Structure formats: C-alpha cells, structure tokens
Amino acid sequence: MYRFGEFDVARVRRLLAGDVTPEPTRPPGKPPQLCDACSYRQVFGTLHQMQAIVAGDIGCYTLGALAPFEAMDTCVCMGASLGVGLGLRHVLPFEQARRVVSIIGDSTFVHSGISGLVEMVYNPPPGGHVLIILDNSTTAMTGHQEHPGTGRTLEHRATGRVVFEDLARGLGIREVHVVEPRLGSDEFEQVLTRCLNSGELAVIIVRRPCILIAKQLKEYERQAQEAECACVCETPLPAS
Ligand SMILES: Cc1ncc(C[n+]2csc(CCOP(=O)(O)OP(=O)(O)O)c2C)c(N)n1
Ligand code: SF4
C-alpha cells in the first residue's frame, strides 16, 4: 500500500484505521501554464516551430517544456542552460548541434548564467551558439523580486543596472540583438533564424516586462523621476 506518492492526512487516517479499500479517484488537476498574454508564448511557439534543441533553465519560462509548446529539452539547475547547451553544441553531430539554443531568464542569468557566457566566449563550439535571455524586468516565478538587471533595489528604488547587451558586447560577442516580442511580429523568428545560420556566437535579448507587473513598473518610474527632480531642486545654486 502506498509504495508511491505522498503521505497526506487522508492516507494516514486510512492507514491508522486499517482501511485497505481502493482509494477514491482524485479529480484531474489542471496543468500549469504561462499566462495568456505572456510574451514567452511567442518565443516558445517559434522554438517549437523551428524544432530547436533547447537547453532550458528555471523560471516561469520552464513552462515552455509543457504542451502546447514542448520546446525545452533540458532543465537541470539555475544557470545550467549555458553549460548544457554548449556541451550539446560540442558533442552532437553538426546537423543537430546547429539547432541547439540555450534559454535563460534575466534573474537566473545574473544569478548564475554570466559565468556560462564567459565559457561560451572562452571555449566556443565550432558552429557557434545562440543564447536567448528572457528579460521581463523581474523575477516572476518567485514573486516578482528585483535583481541587478532591473536597475531597482529590492525596495524598488532606482540603482545601477547591469545592461545585458553591453555585458555581452563587452565580452566580445558580435551578434547581440534586442527584440521586443509583439503580436503579429515575426522579428524574433527572423533574428533567431539569422543567428542560428550565422555559425557565430550570438545573444538575443527578448525584452518585454511581465504583464503582471506592467502597472507597478510605471509607478516605480514615476517615483524615480520624482526622486531625481527633488534631488535637482534641493541642490544649492553655486555662489556668484
Ligand atoms: C539554487 C536555486 N535558488 C533559487 C531557486 C528559486 N527560483 C526558481 S526560478 C527563480 C528565478 C526565476 O526568475 P527569472 O529567471 O527572471 O525567470 P521568470 O520567472 O521571471 O520567468 C528562482 C530564484 C532555485 N530554483 N534554485
Ligand atoms: S507571471 Fe509574467 S512571466 Fe510568468 S507566465 Fe505570467 S506573464 Fe509570463
């Protein structure tokens, strides 16, 4: 009895009561999915359609592994998308290797993806590689925390920002693209196709705020402008 699954209260009660009758069937659960208007949908739709081999990572976007996209082939731990993707590029036969992409969220990238990008530059696979950074300006999956790529502190006040495109260019990557996914636009598909065919190292930053924080972002921007204004107004004029 119960060789698999979880011991919940109902099961423990049954055990204590010596009840060995078959368990009642549970109602079917609803599989988790990306929000309806999430910009990740376009990205994973394209990856699915292009039959890319996708080394994935951890965040909301891991849901790209599930139907209807089924467009994530590996997910190991935070930051693993780069190491796994590069490994696949090195060992797979050329026809498969050229379809490999790594995909990572903005927060995961600053947490533990940057070292993988350094590795990509230092030990480049012969056919190049493509990294997609999903920059939704937040850490959505764990409750919308800020991170060094948002330019806001954990209290949402303006601070220094790690600019991913500058970082990638600074590391010597020449193919760096920033794309805003929009309904009806095939820009992402075009850029991805070009990068995959180029045989070079490429970074594509897909930038669009998570829809669940879009309103708050406007408020943070307003507060930042107000704070800047107050700072300028309070600066004493130089003595003439
Ligand atoms: C070592 C480790 N620390 C923390 C977590 C919890 N965690 C899950 S996803 C995630 C970050 C997700 O943010 P992002 O990459 O920006 O993706 P988003 O959810 O915004 O799509 C974190 C910190 C984890 N899975 N592993
Ligand atoms: S919370 Fe944001 S990032 Fe996550 S699925 Fe919804 S829209 Fe996409």
PDB file of C-alpha atoms and ligand atoms in Angstrom:
ATOM      1  CA  MET A   1       0.000   0.000   0.000  1.00  0.00           C
ATOM      2  CA  TYR A   2       1.221   3.485  -0.940  1.00  0.00           C
ATOM      3  CA  ARG A   3       4.565   2.491  -2.426  1.00  0.00           C
ATOM      4  CA  PHE A   4       4.408   5.722  -4.475  1.00  0.00           C
ATOM      5  CA  GLY A   5       3.186   9.283  -3.898  1.00  0.00           C
ATOM      6  CA  GLU A   6       2.697  11.460  -0.876  1.00  0.00           C
ATOM      7  CA  PHE A   7       1.502  10.695   2.640  1.00  0.00           C
ATOM      8  CA  ASP A   8      -1.302  13.177   3.103  1.00  0.00           C
ATOM      9  CA  VAL A   9      -3.732  13.417   6.014  1.00  0.00           C
ATOM     10  CA  ALA A  10      -6.365  11.271   4.311  1.00  0.00           C
ATOM     11  CA  ARG A  11      -3.879   8.476   3.646  1.00  0.00           C
ATOM     12  CA  VAL A  12      -2.517   8.481   7.189  1.00  0.00           C
ATOM     13  CA  ARG A  13      -6.091   8.320   8.514  1.00  0.00           C
ATOM     14  CA  ARG A  14      -6.784   5.328   6.287  1.00  0.00           C
ATOM     15  CA  LEU A  15      -3.621   3.599   7.448  1.00  0.00           C
ATOM     16  CA  LEU A  16      -4.427   4.185  11.123  1.00  0.00           C
ATOM     17  CA  ALA A  17      -7.934   2.861  10.552  1.00  0.00           C
ATOM     18  CA  GLY A  18      -6.561  -0.209   8.707  1.00  0.00           C
ATOM     19  CA  ASP A  19      -8.682   0.757   5.680  1.00  0.00           C
ATOM     20  CA  VAL A  20      -7.391  -1.212   2.668  1.00  0.00           C
ATOM     21  CA  THR A  21     -10.241  -0.480   0.252  1.00  0.00           C
ATOM     22  CA  PRO A  22      -9.155   1.177  -3.052  1.00  0.00           C
ATOM     23  CA  GLU A  23      -8.582   4.924  -2.740  1.00  0.00           C
ATOM     24  CA  PRO A  24     -11.223   7.212  -4.282  1.00  0.00           C
ATOM     25  CA  THR A  25     -10.009   8.568  -7.657  1.00  0.00           C
ATOM     26  CA  ARG A  26      -8.800  12.146  -7.414  1.00  0.00           C
ATOM     27  CA  PRO A  27     -10.279  14.819  -9.695  1.00  0.00           C
ATOM     28  CA  PRO A  28      -7.952  15.578 -12.624  1.00  0.00           C
ATOM     29  CA  GLY A  29      -5.608  18.518 -11.921  1.00  0.00           C
ATOM     30  CA  LYS A  30      -5.137  21.454 -14.278  1.00  0.00           C
ATOM     31  CA  PRO A  31      -1.608  21.549 -15.706  1.00  0.00           C
ATOM     32  CA  PRO A  32       0.273  24.800 -15.007  1.00  0.00           C
ATOM     33  CA  GLN A  33       0.675  27.139 -17.939  1.00  0.00           C
ATOM     34  CA  LEU A  34       2.075  30.515 -18.993  1.00  0.00           C
ATOM     35  CA  CYS A  35      -0.283  33.493 -18.537  1.00  0.00           C
ATOM     36  CA  ASP A  36      -2.469  34.058 -21.593  1.00  0.00           C
ATOM     37  CA  ALA A  37      -0.709  37.225 -22.760  1.00  0.00           C
ATOM     38  CA  CYS A  38       2.804  36.268 -21.622  1.00  0.00           C
ATOM     39  CA  SER A  39       5.417  37.258 -24.195  1.00  0.00           C
ATOM     40  CA  TYR A  40       7.198  33.922 -23.629  1.00  0.00           C
ATOM     41  CA  ARG A  41       4.419  32.279 -25.633  1.00  0.00           C
ATOM     42  CA  GLN A  42       5.698  33.741 -28.882  1.00  0.00           C
ATOM     43  CA  VAL A  43       9.274  32.658 -28.069  1.00  0.00           C
ATOM     44  CA  PHE A  44       8.373  29.044 -27.298  1.00  0.00           C
ATOM     45  CA  GLY A  45       5.926  28.879 -30.196  1.00  0.00           C
ATOM     46  CA  THR A  46       8.790  29.848 -32.511  1.00  0.00           C
ATOM     47  CA  LEU A  47      11.269  27.423 -30.910  1.00  0.00           C
ATOM     48  CA  HIS A  48       8.719  24.625 -31.294  1.00  0.00           C
ATOM     49  CA  GLN A  49       8.025  25.515 -34.902  1.00  0.00           C
ATOM     50  CA  MET A  50      11.754  25.696 -35.720  1.00  0.00           C
ATOM     51  CA  GLN A  51      12.390  22.351 -33.993  1.00  0.00           C
ATOM     52  CA  ALA A  52      15.209  23.872 -31.972  1.00  0.00           C
ATOM     53  CA  ILE A  53      17.010  21.744 -29.386  1.00  0.00           C
ATOM     54  CA  VAL A  54      16.517  23.819 -26.255  1.00  0.00           C
ATOM     55  CA  ALA A  55      18.737  23.751 -23.171  1.00  0.00           C
ATOM     56  CA  GLY A  56      16.482  25.412 -20.630  1.00  0.00           C
ATOM     57  CA  ASP A  57      16.634  26.932 -17.191  1.00  0.00           C
ATOM     58  CA  ILE A  58      14.439  27.715 -14.206  1.00  0.00           C
ATOM     59  CA  GLY A  59      11.685  30.320 -14.025  1.00  0.00           C
ATOM     60  CA  CYS A  60       8.188  30.892 -15.398  1.00  0.00           C
ATOM     61  CA  TYR A  61       9.626  30.061 -18.807  1.00  0.00           C
ATOM     62  CA  THR A  62      10.263  26.438 -17.769  1.00  0.00           C
ATOM     63  CA  LEU A  63       6.573  26.037 -18.617  1.00  0.00           C
ATOM     64  CA  GLY A  64       7.743  26.144 -22.242  1.00  0.00           C
ATOM     65  CA  ALA A  65       8.568  22.466 -21.657  1.00  0.00           C
ATOM     66  CA  LEU A  66       4.861  21.615 -21.420  1.00  0.00           C
ATOM     67  CA  ALA A  67       2.129  21.415 -24.048  1.00  0.00           C
ATOM     68  CA  PRO A  68       1.324  23.130 -26.298  1.00  0.00           C
ATOM     69  CA  PHE A  69       4.952  24.220 -26.818  1.00  0.00           C
ATOM     70  CA  GLU A  70       7.047  21.239 -25.692  1.00  0.00           C
ATOM     71  CA  ALA A  71      10.040  23.379 -26.545  1.00  0.00           C
ATOM     72  CA  MET A  72      12.506  22.754 -23.709  1.00  0.00           C
ATOM     73  CA  ASP A  73      14.639  19.633 -23.733  1.00  0.00           C
ATOM     74  CA  THR A  74      16.725  20.030 -20.571  1.00  0.00           C
ATOM     75  CA  CYS A  75      16.333  21.783 -17.221  1.00  0.00           C
ATOM     76  CA  VAL A  76      18.883  20.943 -14.542  1.00  0.00           C
ATOM     77  CA  CYS A  77      19.523  23.800 -12.111  1.00  0.00           C
ATOM     78  CA  MET A  78      19.802  27.584 -12.145  1.00  0.00           C
ATOM     79  CA  GLY A  79      22.296  28.653 -14.811  1.00  0.00           C
ATOM     80  CA  ALA A  80      22.684  25.185 -16.366  1.00  0.00           C
ATOM     81  CA  SER A  81      21.200  26.212 -19.725  1.00  0.00           C
ATOM     82  CA  LEU A  82      24.514  27.604 -20.899  1.00  0.00           C
ATOM     83  CA  GLY A  83      26.743  24.726 -19.828  1.00  0.00           C
ATOM     84  CA  VAL A  84      24.303  22.105 -21.134  1.00  0.00           C
ATOM     85  CA  GLY A  85      23.712  23.976 -24.407  1.00  0.00           C
ATOM     86  CA  LEU A  86      27.441  24.421 -25.004  1.00  0.00           C
ATOM     87  CA  GLY A  87      28.055  20.747 -24.199  1.00  0.00           C
ATOM     88  CA  LEU A  88      25.398  19.696 -26.719  1.00  0.00           C
ATOM     89  CA  ARG A  89      26.903  22.009 -29.331  1.00  0.00           C
ATOM     90  CA  HIS A  90      30.305  20.357 -28.801  1.00  0.00           C
ATOM     91  CA  VAL A  91      29.202  16.707 -28.873  1.00  0.00           C
ATOM     92  CA  LEU A  92      26.185  16.426 -31.197  1.00  0.00           C
ATOM     93  CA  PRO A  93      26.595  15.731 -34.928  1.00  0.00           C
ATOM     94  CA  PHE A  94      26.719  19.044 -36.834  1.00  0.00           C
ATOM     95  CA  GLU A  95      23.155  18.870 -38.215  1.00  0.00           C
ATOM     96  CA  GLN A  96      21.776  18.594 -34.686  1.00  0.00           C
ATOM     97  CA  ALA A  97      24.332  20.847 -32.990  1.00  0.00           C
ATOM     98  CA  ARG A  98      23.392  23.788 -35.220  1.00  0.00           C
ATOM     99  CA  ARG A  99      19.810  23.678 -33.846  1.00  0.00           C
ATOM    100  CA  VAL A 100      20.846  23.995 -30.181  1.00  0.00           C
ATOM    101  CA  VAL A 101      19.949  27.139 -28.223  1.00  0.00           C
ATOM    102  CA  SER A 102      20.284  27.984 -24.542  1.00  0.00           C
ATOM    103  CA  ILE A 103      17.439  29.917 -22.931  1.00  0.00           C
ATOM    104  CA  ILE A 104      17.538  31.660 -19.551  1.00  0.00           C
ATOM    105  CA  GLY A 105      15.529  34.277 -17.613  1.00  0.00           C
ATOM    106  CA  ASP A 106      17.001  37.650 -16.674  1.00  0.00           C
ATOM    107  CA  SER A 107      17.153  36.944 -12.937  1.00  0.00           C
ATOM    108  CA  THR A 108      18.644  33.480 -13.448  1.00  0.00           C
ATOM    109  CA  PHE A 109      21.174  34.978 -15.871  1.00  0.00           C
ATOM    110  CA  VAL A 110      22.549  37.407 -13.272  1.00  0.00           C
ATOM    111  CA  HIS A 111      22.371  34.746 -10.555  1.00  0.00           C
ATOM    112  CA  SER A 112      24.457  32.103 -12.303  1.00  0.00           C
ATOM    113  CA  GLY A 113      24.322  32.481 -16.089  1.00  0.00           C
ATOM    114  CA  ILE A 114      27.076  35.061 -16.583  1.00  0.00           C
ATOM    115  CA  SER A 115      29.846  32.538 -15.920  1.00  0.00           C
ATOM    116  CA  GLY A 116      28.356  30.336 -18.676  1.00  0.00           C
ATOM    117  CA  LEU A 117      28.522  33.260 -21.086  1.00  0.00           C
ATOM    118  CA  VAL A 118      32.216  33.677 -20.252  1.00  0.00           C
ATOM    119  CA  GLU A 119      32.673  29.965 -21.005  1.00  0.00           C
ATOM    120  CA  MET A 120      30.862  30.427 -24.335  1.00  0.00           C
ATOM    121  CA  VAL A 121      33.420  33.084 -25.322  1.00  0.00           C
ATOM    122  CA  TYR A 122      36.404  31.154 -23.972  1.00  0.00           C
ATOM    123  CA  ASN A 123      35.582  27.705 -25.439  1.00  0.00           C
ATOM    124  CA  PRO A 124      33.320  28.489 -28.399  1.00  0.00           C
ATOM    125  CA  PRO A 125      31.747  25.478 -30.141  1.00  0.00           C
ATOM    126  CA  PRO A 126      32.911  25.178 -33.778  1.00  0.00           C
ATOM    127  CA  GLY A 127      29.414  26.047 -35.131  1.00  0.00           C
ATOM    128  CA  GLY A 128      28.843  28.929 -32.698  1.00  0.00           C
ATOM    129  CA  HIS A 129      25.996  29.068 -30.199  1.00  0.00           C
ATOM    130  CA  VAL A 130      22.843  31.072 -29.504  1.00  0.00           C
ATOM    131  CA  LEU A 131      21.836  32.311 -26.059  1.00  0.00           C
ATOM    132  CA  ILE A 132      18.347  33.741 -25.534  1.00  0.00           C
ATOM    133  CA  ILE A 133      17.894  35.907 -22.432  1.00  0.00           C
ATOM    134  CA  LEU A 134      14.239  36.415 -21.495  1.00  0.00           C
ATOM    135  CA  ASP A 135      14.289  39.870 -19.916  1.00  0.00           C
ATOM    136  CA  ASN A 136      10.914  40.523 -18.301  1.00  0.00           C
ATOM    137  CA  SER A 137      12.370  43.039 -15.827  1.00  0.00           C
ATOM    138  CA  THR A 138      11.629  40.904 -12.763  1.00  0.00           C
ATOM    139  CA  THR A 139      11.970  37.533 -11.035  1.00  0.00           C
ATOM    140  CA  ALA A 140       8.440  36.457 -11.877  1.00  0.00           C
ATOM    141  CA  MET A 141       8.319  32.877 -10.666  1.00  0.00           C
ATOM    142  CA  THR A 142       9.261  33.541  -7.059  1.00  0.00           C
ATOM    143  CA  GLY A 143       7.083  36.632  -6.541  1.00  0.00           C
ATOM    144  CA  HIS A 144       8.438  39.484  -8.671  1.00  0.00           C
ATOM    145  CA  GLN A 145      11.607  40.383  -6.824  1.00  0.00           C
ATOM    146  CA  GLU A 146      14.058  42.884  -8.329  1.00  0.00           C
ATOM    147  CA  HIS A 147      17.542  41.806  -9.452  1.00  0.00           C
ATOM    148  CA  PRO A 148      20.696  43.568 -10.747  1.00  0.00           C
ATOM    149  CA  GLY A 149      19.329  43.633 -14.314  1.00  0.00           C
ATOM    150  CA  THR A 150      16.253  45.714 -13.403  1.00  0.00           C
ATOM    151  CA  GLY A 151      18.078  48.791 -12.153  1.00  0.00           C
ATOM    152  CA  ARG A 152      15.986  48.823  -8.978  1.00  0.00           C
ATOM    153  CA  THR A 153      16.806  47.784  -5.425  1.00  0.00           C
ATOM    154  CA  LEU A 154      14.721  45.163  -3.615  1.00  0.00           C
ATOM    155  CA  GLU A 155      12.690  48.134  -2.289  1.00  0.00           C
ATOM    156  CA  HIS A 156      12.102  49.180  -5.944  1.00  0.00           C
ATOM    157  CA  ARG A 157      14.264  52.328  -5.742  1.00  0.00           C
ATOM    158  CA  ALA A 158      16.467  53.290  -8.699  1.00  0.00           C
ATOM    159  CA  THR A 159      20.038  51.963  -8.611  1.00  0.00           C
ATOM    160  CA  GLY A 160      22.774  50.793 -11.017  1.00  0.00           C
ATOM    161  CA  ARG A 161      21.665  48.370 -13.741  1.00  0.00           C
ATOM    162  CA  VAL A 162      23.577  45.534 -15.382  1.00  0.00           C
ATOM    163  CA  VAL A 163      22.799  46.039 -19.084  1.00  0.00           C
ATOM    164  CA  PHE A 164      22.871  42.596 -20.702  1.00  0.00           C
ATOM    165  CA  GLU A 165      23.611  43.787 -24.243  1.00  0.00           C
ATOM    166  CA  ASP A 166      26.574  45.884 -23.011  1.00  0.00           C
ATOM    167  CA  LEU A 167      27.850  42.949 -20.972  1.00  0.00           C
ATOM    168  CA  ALA A 168      27.672  40.571 -23.957  1.00  0.00           C
ATOM    169  CA  ARG A 169      29.366  43.067 -26.287  1.00  0.00           C
ATOM    170  CA  GLY A 170      31.985  43.755 -23.614  1.00  0.00           C
ATOM    171  CA  LEU A 171      32.798  40.038 -23.544  1.00  0.00           C
ATOM    172  CA  GLY A 172      33.481  40.185 -27.295  1.00  0.00           C
ATOM    173  CA  ILE A 173      30.227  38.781 -28.713  1.00  0.00           C
ATOM    174  CA  ARG A 174      29.471  40.497 -32.020  1.00  0.00           C
ATOM    175  CA  GLU A 175      25.952  39.170 -32.682  1.00  0.00           C
ATOM    176  CA  VAL A 176      23.927  40.863 -29.956  1.00  0.00           C
ATOM    177  CA  HIS A 177      20.261  41.608 -30.642  1.00  0.00           C
ATOM    178  CA  VAL A 178      17.452  43.084 -28.567  1.00  0.00           C
ATOM    179  CA  VAL A 179      13.947  42.086 -29.644  1.00  0.00           C
ATOM    180  CA  GLU A 180      10.571  43.136 -28.258  1.00  0.00           C
ATOM    181  CA  PRO A 181       8.034  40.391 -28.939  1.00  0.00           C
ATOM    182  CA  ARG A 182       4.801  41.866 -30.235  1.00  0.00           C
ATOM    183  CA  LEU A 183       1.606  40.309 -31.542  1.00  0.00           C
ATOM    184  CA  GLY A 184       1.766  39.783 -35.280  1.00  0.00           C
ATOM    185  CA  SER A 185       5.514  40.470 -35.484  1.00  0.00           C
ATOM    186  CA  ASP A 186       7.919  37.824 -36.769  1.00  0.00           C
ATOM    187  CA  GLU A 187      11.030  39.768 -35.730  1.00  0.00           C
ATOM    188  CA  PHE A 188      12.075  37.178 -33.129  1.00  0.00           C
ATOM    189  CA  GLU A 189      11.785  34.337 -35.633  1.00  0.00           C
ATOM    190  CA  GLN A 190      13.824  36.273 -38.185  1.00  0.00           C
ATOM    191  CA  VAL A 191      16.583  37.184 -35.742  1.00  0.00           C
ATOM    192  CA  LEU A 192      16.770  33.637 -34.382  1.00  0.00           C
ATOM    193  CA  THR A 193      16.957  32.146 -37.882  1.00  0.00           C
ATOM    194  CA  ARG A 194      19.757  34.544 -38.814  1.00  0.00           C
ATOM    195  CA  CYS A 195      21.708  33.789 -35.627  1.00  0.00           C
ATOM    196  CA  LEU A 196      21.338  30.012 -35.992  1.00  0.00           C
ATOM    197  CA  ASN A 197      22.512  30.188 -39.595  1.00  0.00           C
ATOM    198  CA  SER A 198      25.416  32.518 -38.857  1.00  0.00           C
ATOM    199  CA  GLY A 199      27.524  29.890 -37.084  1.00  0.00           C
ATOM    200  CA  GLU A 200      28.706  32.661 -34.736  1.00  0.00           C
ATOM    201  CA  LEU A 201      28.261  33.252 -31.030  1.00  0.00           C
ATOM    202  CA  ALA A 202      25.033  35.181 -30.604  1.00  0.00           C
ATOM    203  CA  VAL A 203      22.978  36.626 -27.760  1.00  0.00           C
ATOM    204  CA  ILE A 204      19.315  37.527 -28.303  1.00  0.00           C
ATOM    205  CA  ILE A 205      17.706  39.549 -25.528  1.00  0.00           C
ATOM    206  CA  VAL A 206      13.929  39.250 -25.633  1.00  0.00           C
ATOM    207  CA  ARG A 207      12.740  42.265 -23.682  1.00  0.00           C
ATOM    208  CA  ARG A 208       9.184  42.830 -22.514  1.00  0.00           C
ATOM    209  CA  PRO A 209       8.034  43.331 -18.903  1.00  0.00           C
ATOM    210  CA  CYS A 210       5.995  40.588 -17.255  1.00  0.00           C
ATOM    211  CA  ILE A 211       2.376  41.654 -17.743  1.00  0.00           C
ATOM    212  CA  LEU A 212       1.613  41.139 -14.052  1.00  0.00           C
ATOM    213  CA  ILE A 213       3.965  43.999 -13.067  1.00  0.00           C
ATOM    214  CA  ALA A 214       3.493  46.332 -16.030  1.00  0.00           C
ATOM    215  CA  LYS A 215       1.371  48.739 -13.972  1.00  0.00           C
ATOM    216  CA  GLN A 216       3.744  48.749 -10.991  1.00  0.00           C
ATOM    217  CA  LEU A 217       6.705  49.434 -13.294  1.00  0.00           C
ATOM    218  CA  LYS A 218       5.106  52.708 -14.409  1.00  0.00           C
ATOM    219  CA  GLU A 219       4.708  53.664 -10.755  1.00  0.00           C
ATOM    220  CA  TYR A 220       8.382  52.868  -9.993  1.00  0.00           C
ATOM    221  CA  GLU A 221       9.425  55.012 -12.969  1.00  0.00           C
ATOM    222  CA  ARG A 222       7.270  57.886 -11.723  1.00  0.00           C
ATOM    223  CA  GLN A 223       8.770  57.632  -8.245  1.00  0.00           C
ATOM    224  CA  ALA A 224      12.298  57.553  -9.683  1.00  0.00           C
ATOM    225  CA  GLN A 225      11.618  60.709 -11.712  1.00  0.00           C
ATOM    226  CA  GLU A 226      10.164  62.421  -8.653  1.00  0.00           C
ATOM    227  CA  ALA A 227      13.233  61.486  -6.580  1.00  0.00           C
ATOM    228  CA  GLU A 228      15.549  62.813  -9.329  1.00  0.00           C
ATOM    229  CA  CYS A 229      13.581  66.069  -9.512  1.00  0.00           C
ATOM    230  CA  ALA A 230      13.718  66.551  -5.742  1.00  0.00           C
ATOM    231  CA  CYS A 231      17.456  65.944  -5.847  1.00  0.00           C
ATOM    232  CA  VAL A 232      17.994  68.618  -8.544  1.00  0.00           C
ATOM    233  CA  CYS A 233      15.705  71.132  -6.804  1.00  0.00           C
ATOM    234  CA  GLU A 234      17.468  70.699  -3.465  1.00  0.00           C
ATOM    235  CA  THR A 235      20.974  71.215  -4.933  1.00  0.00           C
ATOM    236  CA  PRO A 236      22.114  74.699  -3.794  1.00  0.00           C
ATOM    237  CA  LEU A 237      22.992  77.107  -6.611  1.00  0.00           C
ATOM    238  CA  PRO A 238      26.724  77.975  -6.834  1.00  0.00           C
ATOM    239  CA  ALA A 239      27.568  81.312  -5.159  1.00  0.00           C
ATOM    240  CA  SER A 240      28.008  84.045  -7.831  1.00  0.00           C
TER     241      SER A 240
HETATM  242  C1  LIG B   1      19.536  27.427  -6.386  1.00  0.00           C
HETATM  243  C2  LIG B   1      18.142  27.958  -6.530  1.00  0.00           C
HETATM  244  N1  LIG B   1      17.815  29.093  -5.881  1.00  0.00           N
HETATM  245  C3  LIG B   1      16.584  29.615  -6.008  1.00  0.00           C
HETATM  246  C4  LIG B   1      15.639  28.991  -6.796  1.00  0.00           C
HETATM  247  C5  LIG B   1      14.227  29.549  -6.880  1.00  0.00           C
HETATM  248  N2  LIG B   1      13.965  30.098  -8.202  1.00  0.00           N
HETATM  249  C6  LIG B   1      13.194  29.426  -9.079  1.00  0.00           C
HETATM  250  S1  LIG B   1      13.053  30.245 -10.512  1.00  0.00           S
HETATM  251  C7  LIG B   1      13.979  31.528  -9.946  1.00  0.00           C
HETATM  252  C8  LIG B   1      14.269  32.736 -10.792  1.00  0.00           C
HETATM  253  C9  LIG B   1      13.303  32.996 -11.893  1.00  0.00           C
HETATM  254  O1  LIG B   1      13.487  34.279 -12.431  1.00  0.00           O
HETATM  255  P1  LIG B   1      13.802  34.530 -13.947  1.00  0.00           P
HETATM  256  O2  LIG B   1      14.984  33.748 -14.371  1.00  0.00           O
HETATM  257  O3  LIG B   1      13.920  36.002 -14.177  1.00  0.00           O
HETATM  258  O4  LIG B   1      12.543  33.930 -14.705  1.00  0.00           O
HETATM  259  P2  LIG B   1      10.990  34.372 -14.649  1.00  0.00           P
HETATM  260  O5  LIG B   1      10.363  33.579 -13.558  1.00  0.00           O
HETATM  261  O6  LIG B   1      10.931  35.857 -14.432  1.00  0.00           O
HETATM  262  O7  LIG B   1      10.490  33.975 -15.983  1.00  0.00           O
HETATM  263  C10 LIG B   1      14.411  31.297  -8.654  1.00  0.00           C
HETATM  264  C11 LIG B   1      15.255  32.226  -7.875  1.00  0.00           C
HETATM  265  C12 LIG B   1      16.018  27.808  -7.451  1.00  0.00           C
HETATM  266  N3  LIG B   1      15.183  27.159  -8.251  1.00  0.00           N
HETATM  267  N4  LIG B   1      17.276  27.306  -7.305  1.00  0.00           N
HETATM  268  S1  SF4 B   2       3.865  35.761 -14.363  1.00  0.00           S
HETATM  269 FE1  SF4 B   2       4.734  37.038 -16.011  1.00  0.00          FE
HETATM  270  S2  SF4 B   2       6.497  35.893 -16.794  1.00  0.00           S
HETATM  271 FE2  SF4 B   2       5.240  34.449 -15.589  1.00  0.00          FE
HETATM  272  S3  SF4 B   2       3.874  33.479 -17.082  1.00  0.00           S
HETATM  273 FE3  SF4 B   2       2.774  35.249 -16.277  1.00  0.00          FE
HETATM  274  S4  SF4 B   2       3.244  36.957 -17.679  1.00  0.00           S
HETATM  275 FE4  SF4 B   2       4.723  35.313 -18.058  1.00  0.00          FE
END
